[in-house]
PDB file of C-alpha atoms in Angstrom:
ATOM      1  CA  MET A 121     133.602 116.417 129.519  1.00  0.00           C
ATOM      2  CA  ALA A 122     132.402 117.441 126.427  1.00  0.00           C
ATOM      3  CA  GLN A 123     128.656 115.707 125.713  1.00  0.00           C
ATOM      4  CA  VAL A 124     125.858 116.400 124.183  1.00  0.00           C
ATOM      5  CA  PHE A 125     121.634 115.156 124.526  1.00  0.00           C
ATOM      6  CA  PHE A 126     118.372 114.801 122.971  1.00  0.00           C
ATOM      7  CA  ILE A 127     116.071 114.742 125.921  1.00  0.00           C
ATOM      8  CA  PRO A 128     111.793 115.011 125.542  1.00  0.00           C
ATOM      9  CA  HIS A 129     110.636 117.503 128.306  1.00  0.00           C
ATOM     10  CA  GLY A 130     107.315 116.154 128.435  1.00  0.00           C
ATOM     11  CA  GLY A 131     103.313 118.101 127.902  1.00  0.00           C
ATOM     12  CA  GLY A 132     103.993 121.486 129.509  1.00  0.00           C
ATOM     13  CA  PRO A 133     104.128 121.316 132.919  1.00  0.00           C
ATOM     14  CA  LEU A 134     102.678 117.783 133.165  1.00  0.00           C
ATOM     15  CA  PRO A 135     106.998 116.214 134.486  1.00  0.00           C
ATOM     16  CA  LEU A 136     106.778 118.910 137.295  1.00  0.00           C
ATOM     17  CA  LEU A 137     102.914 118.939 138.671  1.00  0.00           C
ATOM     18  CA  GLY A 138     103.881 114.642 139.158  1.00  0.00           C
ATOM     19  CA  ASP A 139     101.856 113.734 136.457  1.00  0.00           C
ATOM     20  CA  PRO A 140     101.368 109.721 135.739  1.00  0.00           C
ATOM     21  CA  GLY A 141     101.398 110.291 132.314  1.00  0.00           C
ATOM     22  CA  TYR A 142     105.196 111.749 132.921  1.00  0.00           C
ATOM     23  CA  ALA A 143     106.383 109.578 135.873  1.00  0.00           C
ATOM     24  CA  ARG A 144     108.931 107.675 134.057  1.00  0.00           C
ATOM     25  CA  LEU A 145     110.356 110.639 132.431  1.00  0.00           C
ATOM     26  CA  ALA A 146     110.892 113.023 134.879  1.00  0.00           C
ATOM     27  CA  SER A 147     112.315 110.044 136.702  1.00  0.00           C
ATOM     28  CA  MET A 148     115.074 109.649 133.931  1.00  0.00           C
ATOM     29  CA  LEU A 149     115.659 113.485 133.951  1.00  0.00           C
ATOM     30  CA  ARG A 150     116.367 113.602 137.493  1.00  0.00           C
ATOM     31  CA  ALA A 151     119.105 111.200 136.671  1.00  0.00           C
ATOM     32  CA  LEU A 152     121.133 112.999 134.337  1.00  0.00           C
ATOM     33  CA  GLN A 153     121.803 114.828 137.333  1.00  0.00           C
ATOM     34  CA  PRO A 154     125.309 114.444 138.064  1.00  0.00           C
ATOM     35  CA  ARG A 155     125.947 113.308 134.688  1.00  0.00           C
ATOM     36  CA  LEU A 156     125.910 118.091 134.496  1.00  0.00           C
ATOM     37  CA  ASP A 157     128.026 117.946 137.391  1.00  0.00           C
ATOM     38  CA  GLY A 158     131.610 119.720 135.528  1.00  0.00           C
ATOM     39  CA  SER A 159     129.336 121.492 132.686  1.00  0.00           C
ATOM     40  CA  LYS A 160     130.969 125.040 132.478  1.00  0.00           C
ATOM     41  CA  ALA A 161     127.664 126.571 130.397  1.00  0.00           C
ATOM     42  CA  ILE A 162     125.051 124.663 128.712  1.00  0.00           C
ATOM     43  CA  ILE A 163     124.209 125.331 124.956  1.00  0.00           C
ATOM     44  CA  LEU A 164     119.908 124.555 125.332  1.00  0.00           C
ATOM     45  CA  VAL A 165     118.052 124.126 121.981  1.00  0.00           C
ATOM     46  CA  THR A 166     114.433 124.287 122.592  1.00  0.00           C
ATOM     47  CA  ALA A 167     112.009 123.778 120.792  1.00  0.00           C
ATOM     48  CA  HIS A 168     109.601 125.819 121.741  1.00  0.00           C
ATOM     49  CA  TRP A 169     111.155 128.690 119.975  1.00  0.00           C
ATOM     50  CA  GLU A 170     111.465 130.063 116.231  1.00  0.00           C
ATOM     51  CA  ALA A 171     113.168 132.969 114.833  1.00  0.00           C
ATOM     52  CA  GLU A 172     114.620 133.426 110.536  1.00  0.00           C
ATOM     53  CA  GLN A 173     117.626 132.456 111.983  1.00  0.00           C
ATOM     54  CA  PRO A 174     119.032 130.859 115.618  1.00  0.00           C
ATOM     55  CA  ARG A 175     118.602 133.095 118.081  1.00  0.00           C
ATOM     56  CA  LEU A 176     120.454 133.541 121.469  1.00  0.00           C
ATOM     57  CA  ALA A 177     118.770 134.989 124.484  1.00  0.00           C
ATOM     58  CA  THR A 178     121.937 137.327 125.833  1.00  0.00           C
ATOM     59  CA  SER A 179     120.447 138.589 128.871  1.00  0.00           C
ATOM     60  CA  PRO A 180     123.391 137.365 131.757  1.00  0.00           C
ATOM     61  CA  HIS A 181     119.811 136.883 134.570  1.00  0.00           C
ATOM     62  CA  PRO A 182     116.961 135.343 132.448  1.00  0.00           C
ATOM     63  CA  GLY A 183     113.654 135.496 133.649  1.00  0.00           C
ATOM     64  CA  MET A 184     110.941 133.183 133.133  1.00  0.00           C
ATOM     65  CA  LEU A 185     108.354 132.684 130.507  1.00  0.00           C
ATOM     66  CA  PHE A 186     105.292 131.072 130.742  1.00  0.00           C
ATOM     67  CA  ASP A 187     104.399 129.308 127.124  1.00  0.00           C
ATOM     68  CA  TYR A 188     101.297 127.119 128.451  1.00  0.00           C
ATOM     69  CA  TYR A 189      98.130 127.659 129.463  1.00  0.00           C
ATOM     70  CA  GLY A 190      95.203 125.668 131.489  1.00  0.00           C
ATOM     71  CA  PHE A 191      97.541 124.791 133.706  1.00  0.00           C
ATOM     72  CA  PRO A 192      96.946 124.581 137.679  1.00  0.00           C
ATOM     73  CA  GLU A 193      98.144 128.831 139.361  1.00  0.00           C
ATOM     74  CA  GLU A 194     101.625 126.414 140.822  1.00  0.00           C
ATOM     75  CA  SER A 195     102.658 126.084 137.471  1.00  0.00           C
ATOM     76  CA  TYR A 196     103.187 129.817 137.060  1.00  0.00           C
ATOM     77  CA  ARG A 197     104.766 130.613 140.294  1.00  0.00           C
ATOM     78  CA  TYR A 198     108.243 127.770 139.225  1.00  0.00           C
ATOM     79  CA  GLY A 199     111.566 130.152 139.236  1.00  0.00           C
ATOM     80  CA  TYR A 200     114.452 128.509 137.622  1.00  0.00           C
ATOM     81  CA  PRO A 201     117.054 130.877 138.437  1.00  0.00           C
ATOM     82  CA  ALA A 202     120.412 129.451 136.796  1.00  0.00           C
ATOM     83  CA  PRO A 203     122.129 132.236 134.711  1.00  0.00           C
ATOM     84  CA  GLY A 204     122.575 133.144 130.995  1.00  0.00           C
ATOM     85  CA  ALA A 205     126.140 132.809 129.403  1.00  0.00           C
ATOM     86  CA  PRO A 206     126.826 136.112 126.871  1.00  0.00           C
ATOM     87  CA  ASP A 207     130.136 134.642 127.232  1.00  0.00           C
ATOM     88  CA  LEU A 208     129.012 132.689 125.100  1.00  0.00           C
ATOM     89  CA  VAL A 209     127.177 134.475 122.676  1.00  0.00           C
ATOM     90  CA  GLU A 210     130.604 135.098 119.764  1.00  0.00           C
ATOM     91  CA  PRO A 211     131.471 132.049 120.276  1.00  0.00           C
ATOM     92  CA  VAL A 212     128.362 130.457 119.215  1.00  0.00           C
ATOM     93  CA  VAL A 213     128.187 133.383 116.404  1.00  0.00           C
ATOM     94  CA  SER A 214     130.907 132.640 115.865  1.00  0.00           C
ATOM     95  CA  ALA A 215     130.532 128.564 115.502  1.00  0.00           C
ATOM     96  CA  LEU A 216     127.104 129.193 113.296  1.00  0.00           C
ATOM     97  CA  ALA A 217     129.429 131.638 110.562  1.00  0.00           C
ATOM     98  CA  ALA A 218     131.733 128.780 109.434  1.00  0.00           C
ATOM     99  CA  GLN A 219     128.573 127.384 108.659  1.00  0.00           C
ATOM    100  CA  GLY A 220     127.205 130.040 106.715  1.00  0.00           C
ATOM    101  CA  ILE A 221     124.170 130.205 108.634  1.00  0.00           C
ATOM    102  CA  GLY A 222     123.754 133.717 110.773  1.00  0.00           C
ATOM    103  CA  ALA A 223     122.444 134.853 114.715  1.00  0.00           C
ATOM    104  CA  GLN A 224     120.235 137.126 115.774  1.00  0.00           C
ATOM    105  CA  LEU A 225     120.084 138.284 120.328  1.00  0.00           C
ATOM    106  CA  ASP A 226     117.382 138.149 121.641  1.00  0.00           C
ATOM    107  CA  PRO A 227     118.744 140.240 125.447  1.00  0.00           C
ATOM    108  CA  GLU A 228     114.851 139.600 126.837  1.00  0.00           C
ATOM    109  CA  ARG A 229     114.018 136.526 126.499  1.00  0.00           C
ATOM    110  CA  GLY A 230     113.557 134.063 129.612  1.00  0.00           C
ATOM    111  CA  PHE A 231     113.107 130.586 130.146  1.00  0.00           C
ATOM    112  CA  ASP A 232     110.720 128.667 127.774  1.00  0.00           C
ATOM    113  CA  HIS A 233     109.358 125.452 129.231  1.00  0.00           C
ATOM    114  CA  GLY A 234     111.066 123.527 126.899  1.00  0.00           C
ATOM    115  CA  THR A 235     114.472 124.940 128.729  1.00  0.00           C
ATOM    116  CA  PHE A 236     112.758 124.861 132.603  1.00  0.00           C
ATOM    117  CA  VAL A 237     110.821 121.845 132.754  1.00  0.00           C
ATOM    118  CA  PRO A 238     113.604 119.357 132.341  1.00  0.00           C
ATOM    119  CA  MET A 239     116.174 121.708 133.564  1.00  0.00           C
ATOM    120  CA  MET A 240     114.355 121.690 136.940  1.00  0.00           C
ATOM    121  CA  LEU A 241     114.772 117.678 136.993  1.00  0.00           C
ATOM    122  CA  MET A 242     117.959 117.498 135.647  1.00  0.00           C
ATOM    123  CA  ARG A 243     119.751 120.144 137.066  1.00  0.00           C
ATOM    124  CA  PRO A 244     117.434 121.903 140.744  1.00  0.00           C
ATOM    125  CA  GLU A 245     120.703 123.440 141.725  1.00  0.00           C
ATOM    126  CA  ALA A 246     120.241 126.293 138.957  1.00  0.00           C
ATOM    127  CA  ASP A 247     123.528 126.519 139.210  1.00  0.00           C
ATOM    128  CA  ILE A 248     124.630 125.732 135.377  1.00  0.00           C
ATOM    129  CA  PRO A 249     124.652 129.651 132.948  1.00  0.00           C
ATOM    130  CA  ILE A 250     122.711 128.441 129.934  1.00  0.00           C
ATOM    131  CA  LEU A 251     122.522 130.121 126.565  1.00  0.00           C
ATOM    132  CA  GLN A 252     118.963 129.340 125.452  1.00  0.00           C
ATOM    133  CA  MET A 253     119.084 129.159 121.820  1.00  0.00           C
ATOM    134  CA  SER A 254     116.065 128.831 119.046  1.00  0.00           C
ATOM    135  CA  LEU A 255     115.395 126.573 116.039  1.00  0.00           C
ATOM    136  CA  MET A 256     114.486 127.972 112.588  1.00  0.00           C
ATOM    137  CA  SER A 257     111.779 129.148 111.249  1.00  0.00           C
ATOM    138  CA  SER A 258     112.164 127.544 108.464  1.00  0.00           C
ATOM    139  CA  LEU A 259     112.017 123.527 110.196  1.00  0.00           C
ATOM    140  CA  ASP A 260     114.506 122.808 107.419  1.00  0.00           C
ATOM    141  CA  ALA A 261     116.262 118.967 108.455  1.00  0.00           C
ATOM    142  CA  GLU A 262     119.390 119.930 106.563  1.00  0.00           C
ATOM    143  CA  ARG A 263     119.756 123.118 107.708  1.00  0.00           C
ATOM    144  CA  HIS A 264     119.512 121.765 112.012  1.00  0.00           C
ATOM    145  CA  LEU A 265     121.789 119.433 110.924  1.00  0.00           C
ATOM    146  CA  ALA A 266     124.302 122.593 109.917  1.00  0.00           C
ATOM    147  CA  VAL A 267     123.698 123.893 113.072  1.00  0.00           C
ATOM    148  CA  GLY A 268     124.906 120.744 114.812  1.00  0.00           C
ATOM    149  CA  ARG A 269     128.060 120.515 112.850  1.00  0.00           C
ATOM    150  CA  GLY A 270     128.517 124.430 114.207  1.00  0.00           C
ATOM    151  CA  LEU A 271     127.866 123.832 117.735  1.00  0.00           C
ATOM    152  CA  ALA A 272     130.334 120.616 117.861  1.00  0.00           C
ATOM    153  CA  ALA A 273     133.577 123.236 117.692  1.00  0.00           C
ATOM    154  CA  LEU A 274     132.938 124.207 121.464  1.00  0.00           C
ATOM    155  CA  LEU A 275     132.128 120.668 122.678  1.00  0.00           C
ATOM    156  CA  ASP A 276     135.338 120.257 123.817  1.00  0.00           C
ATOM    157  CA  GLN A 277     135.807 123.768 126.406  1.00  0.00           C
ATOM    158  CA  ASP A 278     133.224 121.283 128.996  1.00  0.00           C
ATOM    159  CA  ILE A 279     130.210 122.320 127.372  1.00  0.00           C
ATOM    160  CA  THR A 280     126.749 120.331 127.137  1.00  0.00           C
ATOM    161  CA  LEU A 281     125.141 120.620 124.388  1.00  0.00           C
ATOM    162  CA  ILE A 282     120.951 120.053 125.318  1.00  0.00           C
ATOM    163  CA  GLY A 283     118.621 119.293 122.280  1.00  0.00           C
ATOM    164  CA  SER A 284     114.981 119.478 124.283  1.00  0.00           C
ATOM    165  CA  GLY A 285     112.023 118.440 122.725  1.00  0.00           C
ATOM    166  CA  PHE A 286     110.069 115.532 122.358  1.00  0.00           C
ATOM    167  CA  SER A 287     110.745 112.385 119.623  1.00  0.00           C
ATOM    168  CA  PHE A 288     106.567 111.518 119.966  1.00  0.00           C
ATOM    169  CA  HIS A 289     104.536 115.173 119.294  1.00  0.00           C
ATOM    170  CA  ASN A 290     100.849 114.626 118.603  1.00  0.00           C
ATOM    171  CA  ILE A 291      98.979 116.896 121.214  1.00  0.00           C
ATOM    172  CA  GLN A 292      95.329 115.187 119.889  1.00  0.00           C
ATOM    173  CA  ALA A 293      97.449 112.035 120.147  1.00  0.00           C
ATOM    174  CA  LEU A 294      98.291 112.322 123.881  1.00  0.00           C
ATOM    175  CA  ILE A 295      95.594 114.417 124.898  1.00  0.00           C
ATOM    176  CA  GLY A 296      93.197 111.301 123.309  1.00  0.00           C
ATOM    177  CA  ARG A 297      91.560 113.262 120.746  1.00  0.00           C
ATOM    178  CA  SER A 298      93.116 111.654 117.829  1.00  0.00           C
ATOM    179  CA  ARG A 299      91.560 110.854 114.683  1.00  0.00           C
ATOM    180  CA  VAL A 300      93.525 107.456 114.943  1.00  0.00           C
ATOM    181  CA  ASP A 301      92.666 104.639 117.039  1.00  0.00           C
ATOM    182  CA  ARG A 302      94.680 104.523 119.892  1.00  0.00           C
ATOM    183  CA  GLU A 303      95.913 100.770 119.042  1.00  0.00           C
ATOM    184  CA  ALA A 304      96.798 102.004 115.648  1.00  0.00           C
ATOM    185  CA  GLY A 305      98.726 104.811 116.895  1.00  0.00           C
ATOM    186  CA  TYR A 306     100.611 103.043 119.721  1.00  0.00           C
ATOM    187  CA  ALA A 307     101.591 101.092 116.796  1.00  0.00           C
ATOM    188  CA  LEU A 308     102.913 103.802 114.063  1.00  0.00           C
ATOM    189  CA  ALA A 309     104.783 105.737 117.471  1.00  0.00           C
ATOM    190  CA  LYS A 310     106.629 102.158 117.848  1.00  0.00           C
ATOM    191  CA  SER A 311     107.328 102.119 114.249  1.00  0.00           C
ATOM    192  CA  PHE A 312     108.958 105.666 113.469  1.00  0.00           C
ATOM    193  CA  HIS A 313     110.325 104.889 117.121  1.00  0.00           C
ATOM    194  CA  ASP A 314     111.987 101.584 115.889  1.00  0.00           C
ATOM    195  CA  TRP A 315     113.664 103.556 112.953  1.00  0.00           C
ATOM    196  CA  ILE A 316     114.949 106.968 114.731  1.00  0.00           C
ATOM    197  CA  ASP A 317     116.946 104.692 117.201  1.00  0.00           C
ATOM    198  CA  GLU A 318     118.285 102.287 114.330  1.00  0.00           C
ATOM    199  CA  ALA A 319     119.311 105.468 112.330  1.00  0.00           C
ATOM    200  CA  VAL A 320     120.790 107.375 115.618  1.00  0.00           C
ATOM    201  CA  CYS A 321     122.090 104.473 117.537  1.00  0.00           C
ATOM    202  CA  GLY A 322     122.405 101.607 115.346  1.00  0.00           C
ATOM    203  CA  GLU A 323     125.173  99.682 114.639  1.00  0.00           C
ATOM    204  CA  GLY A 324     127.268  99.116 111.057  1.00  0.00           C
ATOM    205  CA  LEU A 325     126.137 102.750 109.923  1.00  0.00           C
ATOM    206  CA  ARG A 326     128.448 105.347 109.088  1.00  0.00           C
ATOM    207  CA  ALA A 327     127.580 109.659 110.531  1.00  0.00           C
ATOM    208  CA  ASP A 328     127.346 110.141 106.550  1.00  0.00           C
ATOM    209  CA  GLN A 329     124.452 107.605 106.810  1.00  0.00           C
ATOM    210  CA  ARG A 330     122.953 109.043 110.193  1.00  0.00           C
ATOM    211  CA  ALA A 331     123.215 112.056 109.304  1.00  0.00           C
ATOM    212  CA  GLU A 332     121.644 111.063 105.814  1.00  0.00           C
ATOM    213  CA  ARG A 333     118.249 109.444 107.259  1.00  0.00           C
ATOM    214  CA  LEU A 334     117.963 112.323 110.473  1.00  0.00           C
ATOM    215  CA  ALA A 335     117.554 114.743 107.551  1.00  0.00           C
ATOM    216  CA  ALA A 336     114.543 111.935 105.750  1.00  0.00           C
ATOM    217  CA  TRP A 337     113.416 111.647 108.613  1.00  0.00           C
ATOM    218  CA  GLU A 338     109.264 112.400 106.711  1.00  0.00           C
ATOM    219  CA  THR A 339     110.531 108.445 105.044  1.00  0.00           C
ATOM    220  CA  ALA A 340     109.851 106.902 108.867  1.00  0.00           C
ATOM    221  CA  PRO A 341     106.688 105.026 109.152  1.00  0.00           C
ATOM    222  CA  GLY A 342     104.440 107.161 111.204  1.00  0.00           C
ATOM    223  CA  ALA A 343     106.592 110.034 110.872  1.00  0.00           C
ATOM    224  CA  ARG A 344     103.751 112.963 110.218  1.00  0.00           C
ATOM    225  CA  PHE A 345     101.839 111.088 112.774  1.00  0.00           C
ATOM    226  CA  CYS A 346     104.442 111.454 115.390  1.00  0.00           C
ATOM    227  CA  HIS A 347     105.250 114.956 114.513  1.00  0.00           C
ATOM    228  CA  PRO A 348     102.512 116.951 112.555  1.00  0.00           C
ATOM    229  CA  ARG A 349     104.940 119.449 112.899  1.00  0.00           C
ATOM    230  CA  GLU A 350     108.705 118.463 113.268  1.00  0.00           C
ATOM    231  CA  GLU A 351     109.720 121.553 115.901  1.00  0.00           C
ATOM    232  CA  HIS A 352     109.772 119.098 118.500  1.00  0.00           C
ATOM    233  CA  LEU A 353     112.393 116.457 116.269  1.00  0.00           C
ATOM    234  CA  LEU A 354     115.012 119.593 115.248  1.00  0.00           C
ATOM    235  CA  PRO A 355     116.750 119.790 118.499  1.00  0.00           C
ATOM    236  CA  LEU A 356     117.102 116.114 118.021  1.00  0.00           C
ATOM    237  CA  HIS A 357     119.200 116.836 114.323  1.00  0.00           C
ATOM    238  CA  VAL A 358     121.035 119.759 115.800  1.00  0.00           C
ATOM    239  CA  CYS A 359     122.188 117.213 118.431  1.00  0.00           C
ATOM    240  CA  LEU A 360     123.221 114.861 115.571  1.00  0.00           C
ATOM    241  CA  GLY A 361     125.191 117.505 113.494  1.00  0.00           C
ATOM    242  CA  ALA A 362     126.575 118.125 116.709  1.00  0.00           C
ATOM    243  CA  ALA A 363     127.724 114.526 117.614  1.00  0.00           C
ATOM    244  CA  ILE A 364     128.812 113.064 114.870  1.00  0.00           C
ATOM    245  CA  GLU A 365     131.263 115.932 113.994  1.00  0.00           C
ATOM    246  CA  ALA A 366     132.883 115.739 117.320  1.00  0.00           C
ATOM    247  CA  GLY A 367     133.403 112.123 117.103  1.00  0.00           C
ATOM    248  CA  MET A 368     131.264 111.284 119.639  1.00  0.00           C
ATOM    249  CA  ALA A 369     129.584 107.832 120.689  1.00  0.00           C
ATOM    250  CA  VAL A 370     126.359 108.020 121.377  1.00  0.00           C
ATOM    251  CA  THR A 371     123.831 105.805 124.292  1.00  0.00           C
ATOM    252  CA  LYS A 372     120.017 106.004 123.806  1.00  0.00           C
ATOM    253  CA  ILE A 373     118.967 106.465 127.838  1.00  0.00           C
ATOM    254  CA  PHE A 374     115.240 107.081 127.342  1.00  0.00           C
ATOM    255  CA  GLY A 375     113.025 104.742 125.569  1.00  0.00           C
ATOM    256  CA  GLU A 376     109.912 104.430 127.121  1.00  0.00           C
ATOM    257  CA  PRO A 377     105.788 105.728 126.448  1.00  0.00           C
ATOM    258  CA  VAL A 378     104.808 108.859 127.446  1.00  0.00           C
ATOM    259  CA  LYS A 379     100.863 107.798 127.480  1.00  0.00           C
ATOM    260  CA  GLY A 380     101.759 104.975 125.818  1.00  0.00           C
ATOM    261  CA  TYR A 381     103.096 106.466 123.111  1.00  0.00           C
ATOM    262  CA  GLN A 382     106.601 105.311 122.387  1.00  0.00           C
ATOM    263  CA  THR A 383     109.023 107.985 123.275  1.00  0.00           C
ATOM    264  CA  SER A 384     113.210 107.943 123.207  1.00  0.00           C
ATOM    265  CA  GLY A 385     116.156 109.976 124.519  1.00  0.00           C
ATOM    266  CA  TYR A 386     120.134 109.997 123.550  1.00  0.00           C
ATOM    267  CA  HIS A 387     123.286 111.197 125.076  1.00  0.00           C
ATOM    268  CA  TRP A 388     126.725 111.413 123.367  1.00  0.00           C
ATOM    269  CA  GLN A 389     129.985 111.753 124.586  1.00  0.00           C
ATOM    270  CA  ALA A 390     133.813 111.243 123.418  1.00  0.00           C
ATOM    271  CA  ALA A 391     134.282 107.701 122.138  1.00  0.00           C
TER     272      ALA A 391
END
């Protein structure tokens, strides 16, 4: 079944470590496990990898990349032995080329925590091949929508697309060091997510209007408070571009506060 997910993956390994602030997020990710049944492979766009052009991890047996610091020792011993998906590399390169987007190959890159943290919860069996894919370092919203439009061509082959980011990613706020008062920050996050939810899920919007709104995400109330830097939001642009191109219907699958700040997740499938 063709499907697309945008998921918030949390802060570092905290969803795996049982941090109470991430309990509802971790529970949602675990509940997605059966929805991946029947997926032949996963294309996973991670917020924790950027390159000039979309970069693809081509190893048939990716290792682990512990790209965080200051966490308990156990969080550096995780393993996620899902195979890579080298057979998907050529089709993805061709699909991106159709949008005028080049791609780079990386045979060394392992699974970063934008991949292995949510996947350990969503698919602990590690039985589905994963092609890990980077963002573009330009962080251009329109170009990431175009990446999604290209990837849509592959979704009718029982391939699942996952955008792994975080719809609220102000680290200083999450660790309690924001210059903005906490209650004011909660209100800004709520306003931003109301705007994003309307753009993604609101009734009465045409597909092109959804794309236009997400391309202009910086105009949303609270946008730059929620995303001082937008890399954790852009996987959503890839997902929306693919889902629109494939004519999919959307369901909101997460709408809970994380550490007090509103957060959203979405699932698209054939209408």
